Amino acid sequence: MRRWPSALRLHRAVLYEQPVFSPAWRMDANSSIITSAILAIDYMDSLLPQNPLQEPFKNAWNYMLDNFTKFQIATWGSLLVHEGVYFLFCLPGFIFQFIPAMQKYKIQQDKPESIEKQWKCFKVLLFNHFCIQLPLICGTYYFTEFFNIPYNWENMPRWQMIAMQCLGCAVVEDTWHYFLHRLLHHKRIYKYIHKVHHEFTAPFGMQAEYAHPAETLVLGMGFFIGIMIFCNHVILLWAWVTFRLLETIDVHSGYDVPLNPLHLIPFYGGSRFHDFHHMNFVGNYSSTFTWWDKLFGTDSQFQMYSDKVKMDKEMKKDK
């Protein structure tokens, strides 16, 4: 079985012209693109001021390495990151339901959240997190060892590189999610698996990972494909987990809050795009971006609905 080289090895290979793939795999055009990207990052990094948080973060990271084993870091560290980030990002949406001023940003205003539904969702989440996802997280250490992914501070990539890698992971995951998600909506499969996730037609943030165990495994595989391609340090695992949870909780939040920084990402779908999927059950299958739905025309009903909403708003203004 061929081992794919880590992004770190690719990085070094491009800089020092070391062979990574066999001649059949080598492509000069791709090497030039990667080299140009690295040089651009180096130039931008030279223009930025020194990060005041870098030294405290370095000390904390080295303390972790000195006091815990790689297995503990990969397993329990990943679990803590996942649980902490998930429920922290769910907290604003949970609080919004008790703030009258935020209700104007709720997308489906005729379907308020209920404590009973949220409690039911929370119990299913605990089962999925600790009975389905935790066993997968336990394999993180062996994954990093197999692909020779470093933990040390010296190989820590800069934040600009991490951001680019997370974007690459998002593109890969979005592609996987679109086609597998669309397959789960097939009439012969839907009622057995994906129907669980669509139990709530008006989604809320905590519902992001409310799903059938089989769906958790099938769609969750897309998360790891990007890691296999781009990961050159264990920090990317945690950065990608953080970004992916932020994105999926945002699109399930049920609120379209203005000045959302995620909307600065080109082709980002957002909460209105995915909220329509839960309301309509058909179309808008992508997880993060909109291009696959535009390419295959599976956003047509959403576009017609959006145009109708805009017309209704304009008519109310005229009156």
C-alpha positions as a LaTeX table, in Angstrom:
\begin{tabular}{lrrr}
\hline
Residue & $x$ (\AA) & $y$ (\AA) & $z$ (\AA) \\
\hline
Met1 & 0.00 & 0.00 & 0.00 \\
Arg2 & 1.46 & 3.38 & $-1.05$ \\
Arg3 & 1.87 & 5.93 & 1.71 \\
Trp4 & 0.91 & 9.42 & 0.71 \\
Pro5 & 3.56 & 11.98 & 1.74 \\
Ser6 & 2.52 & 14.46 & 4.38 \\
Ala7 & 2.11 & 18.13 & 3.50 \\
Leu8 & 5.32 & 18.76 & 5.48 \\
Arg9 & 7.27 & 16.50 & 3.13 \\
Leu10 & 5.66 & 18.17 & 0.13 \\
His11 & 6.63 & 21.55 & 1.54 \\
Arg12 & 10.26 & 20.47 & 1.96 \\
Ala13 & 10.31 & 18.77 & $-1.42$ \\
Val14 & 9.19 & 21.92 & $-3.19$ \\
Leu15 & 11.68 & 24.13 & $-1.36$ \\
Tyr16 & 14.68 & 21.81 & $-1.72$ \\
Glu17 & 13.70 & 19.95 & $-4.91$ \\
Gln18 & 13.62 & 16.60 & $-3.19$ \\
Pro19 & 11.68 & 13.76 & $-4.87$ \\
Val20 & 8.44 & 12.80 & $-3.13$ \\
Phe21 & 6.47 & 10.87 & $-5.72$ \\
Ser22 & 7.68 & 8.55 & $-8.40$ \\
Pro23 & 8.26 & 10.31 & $-11.79$ \\
Ala24 & 4.74 & 9.41 & $-12.87$ \\
Trp25 & 3.32 & 11.43 & $-9.99$ \\
Arg26 & 5.50 & 14.52 & $-10.36$ \\
Met27 & 3.92 & 17.53 & $-11.99$ \\
Asp28 & 6.04 & 20.65 & $-12.48$ \\
Ala29 & 3.00 & 22.92 & $-12.79$ \\
Asn30 & 1.68 & 21.90 & $-9.39$ \\
Ser31 & 5.14 & 22.38 & $-7.82$ \\
Ser32 & 5.30 & 25.90 & $-9.23$ \\
Ile33 & 1.88 & 26.73 & $-7.80$ \\
Ile34 & 2.81 & 25.41 & $-4.34$ \\
Thr35 & 6.15 & 27.25 & $-4.42$ \\
Ser36 & 4.43 & 30.51 & $-5.39$ \\
Ala37 & 1.88 & 30.08 & $-2.59$ \\
Ile38 & 4.63 & 29.47 & $-0.02$ \\
Leu39 & 6.58 & 32.52 & $-1.19$ \\
Ala40 & 3.44 & 34.65 & $-1.03$ \\
Ile41 & 2.79 & 33.50 & 2.54 \\
Asp42 & 6.41 & 34.26 & 3.49 \\
Tyr43 & 6.08 & 37.77 & 2.07 \\
Met44 & 2.77 & 38.50 & 3.83 \\
Asp45 & 4.17 & 37.10 & 7.08 \\
Ser46 & 7.15 & 39.48 & 6.89 \\
Leu47 & 4.77 & 42.45 & 6.75 \\
Leu48 & 2.78 & 41.46 & 9.83 \\
Pro49 & 3.73 & 42.54 & 13.37 \\
Gln50 & 4.94 & 39.99 & 15.92 \\
Asn51 & 2.06 & 37.99 & 17.39 \\
Pro52 & 1.96 & 38.77 & 21.15 \\
Leu53 & 0.23 & 35.43 & 21.84 \\
Gln54 & 2.91 & 33.33 & 20.17 \\
Glu55 & 5.25 & 33.04 & 23.16 \\
Pro56 & 2.53 & 32.10 & 25.73 \\
Phe57 & 1.12 & 29.61 & 23.22 \\
Lys58 & 4.59 & 28.13 & 22.66 \\
Asn59 & 5.11 & 27.71 & 26.41 \\
Ala60 & 1.71 & 26.08 & 26.86 \\
Trp61 & 2.31 & 23.75 & 23.90 \\
Asn62 & 5.72 & 22.65 & 25.19 \\
Tyr63 & 4.27 & 22.14 & 28.67 \\
Met64 & 1.66 & 19.82 & 27.14 \\
Leu65 & 4.36 & 17.87 & 25.29 \\
Asp66 & 6.44 & 17.51 & 28.46 \\
Asn67 & 3.60 & 16.30 & 30.67 \\
Phe68 & 1.46 & 14.13 & 28.40 \\
Thr69 & 2.09 & 11.29 & 25.97 \\
Lys70 & 1.29 & 11.52 & 22.28 \\
Phe71 & $-1.60$ & 9.11 & 22.78 \\
Gln72 & $-3.08$ & 11.28 & 25.53 \\
Ile73 & $-2.67$ & 14.43 & 23.45 \\
Ala74 & $-4.17$ & 12.91 & 20.31 \\
Thr75 & $-7.06$ & 11.16 & 22.09 \\
Trp76 & $-8.12$ & 13.20 & 25.10 \\
Gly77 & $-6.91$ & 16.48 & 23.63 \\
Ser78 & $-9.01$ & 15.91 & 20.51 \\
Leu79 & $-12.03$ & 14.95 & 22.62 \\
Leu80 & $-11.72$ & 18.07 & 24.77 \\
Val81 & $-11.36$ & 20.28 & 21.69 \\
His82 & $-14.41$ & 18.70 & 20.06 \\
Glu83 & $-16.70$ & 18.87 & 23.09 \\
Gly84 & $-15.52$ & 22.31 & 24.23 \\
Val85 & $-15.76$ & 23.90 & 20.81 \\
Tyr86 & $-19.09$ & 22.27 & 19.96 \\
Phe87 & $-21.03$ & 23.39 & 23.00 \\
Leu88 & $-19.28$ & 26.77 & 23.16 \\
Phe89 & $-20.36$ & 27.56 & 19.59 \\
Cys90 & $-23.89$ & 26.29 & 20.34 \\
Leu91 & $-24.23$ & 28.65 & 23.31 \\
Pro92 & $-25.01$ & 31.91 & 21.41 \\
Gly93 & $-27.86$ & 30.32 & 19.44 \\
Phe94 & $-29.25$ & 28.81 & 22.63 \\
Ile95 & $-29.21$ & 32.24 & 24.32 \\
Phe96 & $-30.78$ & 34.00 & 21.30 \\
Gln97 & $-34.11$ & 32.25 & 21.88 \\
Phe98 & $-34.49$ & 34.12 & 25.19 \\
Ile99 & $-33.64$ & 37.56 & 23.73 \\
Pro100 & $-36.65$ & 39.23 & 22.05 \\
Ala101 & $-34.42$ & 41.58 & 20.05 \\
Met102 & $-32.78$ & 38.60 & 18.30 \\
Gln103 & $-36.06$ & 37.12 & 17.05 \\
Lys104 & $-36.08$ & 39.39 & 14.00 \\
Tyr105 & $-33.00$ & 37.48 & 12.81 \\
Lys106 & $-34.64$ & 34.07 & 13.20 \\
Ile107 & $-35.25$ & 32.58 & 9.76 \\
Gln108 & $-38.35$ & 30.47 & 10.48 \\
Gln109 & $-40.03$ & 32.75 & 12.97 \\
Asp110 & $-43.23$ & 30.68 & 13.08 \\
Lys111 & $-41.32$ & 27.68 & 14.49 \\
Pro112 & $-39.69$ & 28.59 & 17.82 \\
Glu113 & $-37.36$ & 26.21 & 19.61 \\
Ser114 & $-38.74$ & 24.19 & 22.50 \\
Ile115 & $-36.89$ & 23.00 & 25.58 \\
Glu116 & $-38.27$ & 19.47 & 25.06 \\
Lys117 & $-36.81$ & 19.20 & 21.56 \\
Gln118 & $-33.48$ & 20.63 & 22.65 \\
Trp119 & $-33.25$ & 18.21 & 25.57 \\
Lys120 & $-34.00$ & 15.28 & 23.24 \\
Cys121 & $-31.33$ & 16.56 & 20.85 \\
Phe122 & $-28.81$ & 16.90 & 23.69 \\
Lys123 & $-29.30$ & 13.26 & 24.77 \\
Val124 & $-28.79$ & 11.96 & 21.22 \\
Leu125 & $-25.68$ & 14.13 & 20.91 \\
Leu126 & $-24.15$ & 12.61 & 24.02 \\
Phe127 & $-24.71$ & 9.13 & 22.61 \\
Asn128 & $-23.21$ & 10.06 & 19.21 \\
His129 & $-20.25$ & 11.88 & 20.74 \\
Phe130 & $-19.21$ & 9.21 & 23.21 \\
Cys131 & $-20.40$ & 5.98 & 21.56 \\
Ile132 & $-19.73$ & 6.77 & 17.89 \\
Gln133 & $-17.21$ & 9.59 & 17.67 \\
Leu134 & $-15.05$ & 8.78 & 20.70 \\
Pro135 & $-13.98$ & 5.36 & 19.32 \\
Leu136 & $-12.97$ & 7.16 & 16.11 \\
Ile137 & $-11.06$ & 9.78 & 18.10 \\
Cys138 & $-9.19$ & 6.97 & 19.86 \\
Gly139 & $-7.66$ & 6.11 & 16.51 \\
Thr140 & $-6.21$ & 9.61 & 16.09 \\
Tyr141 & $-2.87$ & 8.65 & 17.63 \\
Tyr142 & $-2.40$ & 5.70 & 15.27 \\
Phe143 & $-3.43$ & 7.92 & 12.35 \\
Thr144 & $-0.75$ & 10.50 & 13.20 \\
Glu145 & 1.87 & 7.78 & 13.68 \\
Phe146 & 1.06 & 6.08 & 10.37 \\
Phe147 & 1.39 & 9.35 & 8.45 \\
Asn148 & 4.38 & 10.57 & 10.53 \\
Ile149 & 2.52 & 13.71 & 11.60 \\
Pro150 & 4.66 & 15.70 & 14.08 \\
Tyr151 & 3.59 & 17.15 & 17.44 \\
Asn152 & 6.65 & 19.27 & 18.25 \\
Trp153 & 6.73 & 23.07 & 18.27 \\
Glu154 & 9.56 & 23.32 & 15.72 \\
Asn155 & 7.34 & 21.88 & 12.97 \\
Met156 & 4.31 & 23.98 & 13.92 \\
Pro157 & 2.99 & 25.64 & 10.73 \\
Arg158 & 2.19 & 29.34 & 10.76 \\
Trp159 & $-1.41$ & 30.41 & 11.10 \\
Gln160 & $-1.57$ & 31.52 & 7.45 \\
Met161 & $-0.64$ & 28.01 & 6.34 \\
Ile162 & $-3.15$ & 26.47 & 8.77 \\
Ala163 & $-5.89$ & 28.74 & 7.39 \\
Met164 & $-5.08$ & 27.64 & 3.81 \\
Gln165 & $-5.04$ & 23.99 & 4.84 \\
Cys166 & $-8.42$ & 24.35 & 6.58 \\
Leu167 & $-9.81$ & 25.92 & 3.42 \\
Gly168 & $-8.47$ & 22.98 & 1.41 \\
Cys169 & $-10.04$ & 20.53 & 3.87 \\
Ala170 & $-13.35$ & 22.41 & 3.58 \\
Val171 & $-13.32$ & 22.11 & $-0.23$ \\
Val172 & $-12.66$ & 18.37 & $-0.05$ \\
Glu173 & $-15.25$ & 17.77 & 2.69 \\
Asp174 & $-17.87$ & 19.87 & 0.89 \\
Thr175 & $-17.47$ & 17.74 & $-2.25$ \\
Trp176 & $-17.81$ & 14.50 & $-0.30$ \\
His177 & $-20.77$ & 15.89 & 1.66 \\
Tyr178 & $-22.68$ & 17.05 & $-1.42$ \\
Phe179 & $-22.73$ & 13.72 & $-3.23$ \\
Leu180 & $-23.18$ & 11.49 & $-0.16$ \\
His181 & $-25.79$ & 13.82 & 1.36 \\
Arg182 & $-27.69$ & 13.84 & $-1.91$ \\
Leu183 & $-27.54$ & 10.03 & $-2.00$ \\
Leu184 & $-28.96$ & 9.87 & 1.54 \\
His185 & $-32.00$ & 11.77 & 0.24 \\
His186 & $-32.78$ & 8.98 & $-2.24$ \\
Lys187 & $-36.30$ & 7.72 & $-1.57$ \\
Arg188 & $-35.08$ & 4.16 & $-0.94$ \\
Ile189 & $-32.60$ & 5.25 & 1.72 \\
Tyr190 & $-33.91$ & 8.47 & 3.24 \\
Lys191 & $-36.40$ & 7.05 & 5.76 \\
Tyr192 & $-33.84$ & 4.61 & 7.20 \\
Ile193 & $-30.97$ & 7.02 & 7.90 \\
His194 & $-31.16$ & 10.71 & 7.01 \\
Lys195 & $-34.75$ & 11.19 & 8.21 \\
Val196 & $-33.41$ & 11.38 & 11.77 \\
His197 & $-31.48$ & 14.57 & 10.99 \\
His198 & $-34.57$ & 16.10 & 9.38 \\
Glu199 & $-36.73$ & 15.52 & 12.44 \\
Phe200 & $-36.48$ & 19.26 & 13.12 \\
Thr201 & $-37.70$ & 21.30 & 10.13 \\
Ala202 & $-36.54$ & 24.50 & 11.85 \\
Pro203 & $-32.93$ & 23.72 & 12.84 \\
Phe204 & $-31.03$ & 25.08 & 15.84 \\
Gly205 & $-27.28$ & 25.05 & 16.47 \\
Met206 & $-27.14$ & 22.03 & 18.75 \\
Gln207 & $-28.85$ & 19.95 & 16.05 \\
Ala208 & $-25.77$ & 20.15 & 13.78 \\
Glu209 & $-24.60$ & 16.64 & 14.76 \\
Tyr210 & $-28.04$ & 15.23 & 15.55 \\
Ala211 & $-28.06$ & 12.27 & 13.16 \\
His212 & $-28.36$ & 8.53 & 12.72 \\
Pro213 & $-25.11$ & 6.73 & 13.70 \\
Ala214 & $-24.70$ & 5.50 & 10.12 \\
Glu215 & $-24.92$ & 9.07 & 8.84 \\
Thr216 & $-22.36$ & 10.18 & 11.41 \\
Leu217 & $-19.94$ & 7.62 & 10.01 \\
Val218 & $-20.70$ & 8.09 & 6.29 \\
Leu219 & $-20.68$ & 11.89 & 6.15 \\
Gly220 & $-17.95$ & 12.06 & 8.81 \\
Met221 & $-15.53$ & 10.28 & 6.50 \\
Gly222 & $-15.29$ & 13.48 & 4.46 \\
Phe223 & $-13.70$ & 15.18 & 7.45 \\
Phe224 & $-10.72$ & 12.80 & 7.40 \\
Ile225 & $-10.04$ & 12.89 & 3.65 \\
Gly226 & $-8.78$ & 16.46 & 3.80 \\
Ile227 & $-6.63$ & 15.63 & 6.82 \\
Met228 & $-5.03$ & 12.76 & 4.90 \\
Ile229 & $-4.13$ & 15.17 & 2.10 \\
Phe230 & $-3.06$ & 18.31 & 3.95 \\
Cys231 & $-2.11$ & 17.44 & 7.52 \\
Asn232 & 1.50 & 18.27 & 8.42 \\
His233 & 1.04 & 18.80 & 12.17 \\
Val234 & $-1.41$ & 17.64 & 14.83 \\
Ile235 & $-2.50$ & 21.27 & 15.28 \\
Leu236 & $-4.30$ & 21.08 & 11.92 \\
Leu237 & $-6.55$ & 18.34 & 13.31 \\
Trp238 & $-7.75$ & 20.69 & 16.01 \\
Ala239 & $-7.90$ & 23.74 & 13.76 \\
Trp240 & $-9.97$ & 21.85 & 11.17 \\
Val241 & $-12.28$ & 20.46 & 13.88 \\
Thr242 & $-12.80$ & 24.00 & 15.15 \\
Phe243 & $-13.56$ & 25.47 & 11.72 \\
Arg244 & $-15.83$ & 22.60 & 10.68 \\
Leu245 & $-17.85$ & 22.81 & 13.89 \\
Leu246 & $-18.10$ & 26.59 & 13.63 \\
Glu247 & $-19.40$ & 26.26 & 10.07 \\
Thr248 & $-21.91$ & 23.47 & 10.67 \\
Ile249 & $-23.30$ & 25.06 & 13.85 \\
Asp250 & $-23.62$ & 28.38 & 12.03 \\
Val251 & $-25.62$ & 26.93 & 9.13 \\
His252 & $-27.88$ & 25.02 & 11.55 \\
Ser253 & $-28.32$ & 27.96 & 13.93 \\
Gly254 & $-31.67$ & 29.06 & 12.52 \\
Tyr255 & $-30.53$ & 32.70 & 12.73 \\
Asp256 & $-29.18$ & 34.96 & 10.01 \\
Val257 & $-27.22$ & 37.43 & 12.11 \\
Pro258 & $-25.71$ & 40.44 & 10.28 \\
Leu259 & $-21.96$ & 41.03 & 10.10 \\
Asn260 & $-21.25$ & 37.30 & 10.26 \\
Pro261 & $-17.51$ & 37.02 & 9.42 \\
Leu262 & $-18.03$ & 33.63 & 7.79 \\
His263 & $-19.86$ & 35.38 & 4.96 \\
Leu264 & $-16.53$ & 36.86 & 3.92 \\
Ile265 & $-15.60$ & 33.39 & 2.62 \\
Pro266 & $-16.34$ & 33.23 & $-1.15$ \\
Phe267 & $-19.29$ & 30.98 & $-2.09$ \\
Tyr268 & $-20.16$ & 30.39 & 1.58 \\
Gly269 & $-23.73$ & 29.07 & 1.88 \\
Gly270 & $-24.66$ & 30.21 & 5.36 \\
Ser271 & $-27.69$ & 29.67 & 7.56 \\
Arg272 & $-30.38$ & 30.76 & 5.07 \\
Phe273 & $-29.03$ & 28.40 & 2.43 \\
His274 & $-29.05$ & 25.35 & 4.71 \\
Asp275 & $-32.18$ & 26.37 & 6.65 \\
Phe276 & $-34.10$ & 26.11 & 3.38 \\
His277 & $-32.85$ & 22.54 & 3.00 \\
His278 & $-34.45$ & 21.61 & 6.34 \\
Met279 & $-37.63$ & 23.48 & 5.48 \\
Asn280 & $-37.92$ & 22.12 & 1.92 \\
Phe281 & $-36.13$ & 18.72 & 2.26 \\
Val282 & $-34.97$ & 18.96 & $-1.38$ \\
Gly283 & $-31.94$ & 20.82 & $-2.76$ \\
Asn284 & $-29.07$ & 22.74 & $-1.14$ \\
Tyr285 & $-27.13$ & 19.57 & $-0.34$ \\
Ser286 & $-23.70$ & 21.15 & 0.15 \\
Ser287 & $-22.24$ & 21.59 & 3.61 \\
Thr288 & $-20.18$ & 24.78 & 3.22 \\
Phe289 & $-20.10$ & 26.20 & $-0.29$ \\
Thr290 & $-22.74$ & 26.71 & $-2.97$ \\
Trp291 & $-20.95$ & 25.76 & $-6.20$ \\
Trp292 & $-21.99$ & 22.08 & $-6.41$ \\
Asp293 & $-25.65$ & 23.02 & $-5.98$ \\
Lys294 & $-25.29$ & 25.76 & $-8.62$ \\
Leu295 & $-23.49$ & 23.40 & $-10.99$ \\
Phe296 & $-26.16$ & 20.69 & $-10.76$ \\
Gly297 & $-29.11$ & 23.05 & $-10.38$ \\
Thr298 & $-30.12$ & 21.69 & $-6.99$ \\
Asp299 & $-30.44$ & 25.23 & $-5.62$ \\
Ser300 & $-33.16$ & 26.24 & $-8.12$ \\
Gln301 & $-36.02$ & 25.98 & $-5.61$ \\
Phe302 & $-34.03$ & 28.01 & $-3.11$ \\
Gln303 & $-33.40$ & 30.72 & $-5.71$ \\
Met304 & $-37.11$ & 30.92 & $-6.54$ \\
Tyr305 & $-37.98$ & 31.07 & $-2.85$ \\
Ser306 & $-35.39$ & 33.82 & $-2.23$ \\
Asp307 & $-36.72$ & 35.85 & $-5.16$ \\
Lys308 & $-40.27$ & 35.53 & $-3.83$ \\
Val309 & $-39.19$ & 36.66 & $-0.34$ \\
Lys310 & $-37.44$ & 39.71 & $-1.83$ \\
Met311 & $-40.51$ & 40.62 & $-3.88$ \\
Asp312 & $-42.76$ & 40.33 & $-0.82$ \\
Lys313 & $-40.46$ & 42.64 & 1.14 \\
Glu314 & $-40.43$ & 45.21 & $-1.67$ \\
Met315 & $-44.22$ & 45.13 & $-1.90$ \\
Lys316 & $-44.52$ & 45.74 & 1.86 \\
Lys317 & $-42.16$ & 48.71 & 1.57 \\
Asp318 & $-44.24$ & 50.20 & $-1.28$ \\
Lys319 & $-47.38$ & 49.96 & 0.84 \\
\hline
\end{tabular}
